[in-house]
Amino acid sequence: MERPGRAALGAQPRANGCGAAHGALRNGFVRGLPGTQINHVVHNGGLYKRPFNEAFEETPMLVAVLTYVGYGVLTLFGYLRDFMRQWKIEKCQNAIEREEQKDFVPLYQDFENFYTRNLYMRIRDSWNRPICSVPGAKVDMMERVSHDYNWTFTYTGKVIKGIINMGSYNYLGFAQNNGTCQQAAAKVLSQYGAGVCSSRQEMGNLDKHEELEKLVARFLGVESAMAYGMGFATNSMNIPALVGKGCLILSDELNHASLVLGARLSGATIRIFKHNNMQSLEKLLKDAIVHGQPRTRRPWKKILILVEGIYSMEGSIVRLPEVIALKKKYKSYLYLDEAHSIGALGPNGRGVVDYFGLNPEDVDVMMGTFTKSFGAAGGYIGGKKELIDYLRTYSHSAVYATSLSPPVVEQIITSMKCIMGEDGTTFGKECVQQLAENTRYFRRRLKEMGFIIYGNEDSPVVPLMLYMPAKIGAFGREMLKRNIGVVVVGFPATPIIESRARFCLSAAHTKEMLDTALKEINEVGDLLQLKYSRHRLVPLLDRPFDETTYEETED
Amino acid sequence: MDIKHVKDYIYWLYYQYLLITCSYVLEPWEQSMFHTITVTVFAMVVYTAYVFVPIHVRLAFEFFSQIFGGQPDSTVSIVN
């Protein structure tokens, strides 16, 4: 049964929903099956209620080699420049140790500093560009020039107007300076003022905050919720309140820095599983339960799985049905970070749980931010009432942080009600629909043009692979020349050879804007030779699963 | 018109060379240094190939013709 099962699966690549028997393929990696690269085999197809098409095309070998050659050239010149700075042949503009610190631990000698000094500095003009308007579908940018190769910038005083904004996390288009949200926020501002000047436990607990938390709980479909003033701190301060020494955290390898920081601050043992790889997660869970804690072999107090809804650099969506199945099977807890997915996914805009049609009760800790889809600031945690009550008392960001500014709260309340349809219009629903359509359209067109696009076909985060370091800078500059603002990403946010440009779609983008953007991307793609795709799709599961990872993380 | 086309193509090739070698992001003096090194190395490779490849090809040809081509010669001489 085992062998023919494999052959049949390999020969007939099927999309999701196929009832592939569990265990017919170990690790999802088809070993010893020659020729076929396209394997849309998904485990536990029955768990999914909708097709789950997620692909990561392999880096072409030639491109990888040329990328390394490029980094080689830059590194050599970097060493040359460092040598010249050391011997005072040229003026040293970067940070160096002071004379009295010379014998202490070196501060600026590691690779990251070398990279910043000699590689990032050369293309720095593509980042941190100041904008001077609301970051909606179009944005105004301040023009700046550098006369010393990006070490310093001066503003020319001119404003570049009407740049199509493909970089903001403005998924539902609520970043506006007019409309109902703005009016409501302005009204609350004139009533409450901007600052609260106290924390929630003292004098900073407004009726608006209570209203917001009730609304968030209703929006998520959970018993209770709590709002914080900062999304990053929501993660990094609440995880230490939930787990501690003697607990185990199973974290996705591509989790956001806030989750990583929170996990490290908690003092729990951290083990990493391969990105979205359920076989890897199950192996870790199994081993954690079988072996218990290192040395003492006592069982773990708690096992917490940390995943994100949409991974912001890969554009992939978590395999939530499988994670929940595993979580239930091994009786662990699940912490879901919906920073990017809340509002942006699902037929009702209620995040990845809504997208897969699951029960929100199955996720123990629902975390998310108001920064993206809601066009405001802050974060929330939702879950059982006991959990939220516990966090209110023990979480650092609940006790010490200044409470949310009332106009910001009002912006969240208005936009959330709009998405829920409680404002009496269908505007929010239309926005969710528009975003889904824009996403499908933009991704399909880019794929047709022959770019390598990562991630799930429903994810509004669209990474376009650039690979070569010079192309990062060239892409940013060429796109700005054509009046399109894009975000380019390189090391350390991505692996060193997988530099990319990241487009974030918005419901505010009209078809004309997307068509203009696509036309320009096409042009720049031809100019920079970015159309690497050979249409050989390798789904995530087929990335070889390295069996030895677990042994490395064992302590 | 055709000349312009060729010129454009050459410029495009140069741009690709800049991008791939990352000399696109170098400062002008670094760029000229990099180009000098690349051109020198390339010229030396071409010159070496020009000088040595014909000799080696001739030697190889003679060597193989001695192995494979030598025998029928001698057979013919014996028959004669």
Coordinates of C-alpha atoms in Angstrom, one line a residue, chain B residues 6-53:
Chain B
V6 CA 23.1 48.4 -31.2
K7 CA 24.1 51.3 -29.0
D8 CA 21.1 50.8 -26.8
Y9 CA 21.8 47.1 -26.6
I10 CA 25.4 47.6 -25.6
Y11 CA 24.3 50.1 -23.0
W12 CA 21.8 47.6 -21.7
L13 CA 24.5 44.9 -21.5
Y14 CA 26.7 47.3 -19.6
Y15 CA 23.9 48.0 -17.2
Q16 CA 23.4 44.3 -16.6
Y17 CA 27.1 43.9 -16.0
L18 CA 26.9 46.8 -13.4
L19 CA 24.0 45.2 -11.7
I20 CA 25.3 41.6 -11.5
T21 CA 28.7 42.6 -10.3
C22 CA 27.2 45.1 -7.9
S23 CA 29.5 47.8 -9.3
Y24 CA 26.2 49.7 -9.7
V25 CA 26.4 50.7 -6.1
L26 CA 30.1 51.5 -5.9
E27 CA 31.4 55.0 -5.8
P28 CA 32.9 56.3 -9.1
W29 CA 36.5 55.8 -8.1
E30 CA 35.7 52.3 -6.9
Q31 CA 33.9 51.6 -10.1
S32 CA 36.8 52.7 -12.3
M33 CA 39.1 50.5 -10.1
F34 CA 36.8 47.6 -10.5
H35 CA 36.4 48.0 -14.2
T36 CA 40.2 48.3 -14.6
I37 CA 40.7 45.0 -12.7
T38 CA 38.0 43.2 -14.6
V39 CA 39.2 44.5 -18.0
T40 CA 42.8 43.6 -17.2
V41 CA 41.9 40.1 -16.0
F42 CA 39.6 39.6 -19.0
A43 CA 42.3 40.8 -21.4
M44 CA 44.9 38.6 -19.9
V45 CA 42.6 35.6 -20.2
V46 CA 41.9 36.4 -23.9
Y47 CA 45.6 37.0 -24.6
T48 CA 46.6 33.8 -22.8
A49 CA 44.0 31.9 -24.8
Y50 CA 45.2 33.4 -28.0
V51 CA 48.9 32.6 -27.4
F52 CA 48.6 29.1 -25.8
V53 CA 45.5 27.5 -27.1

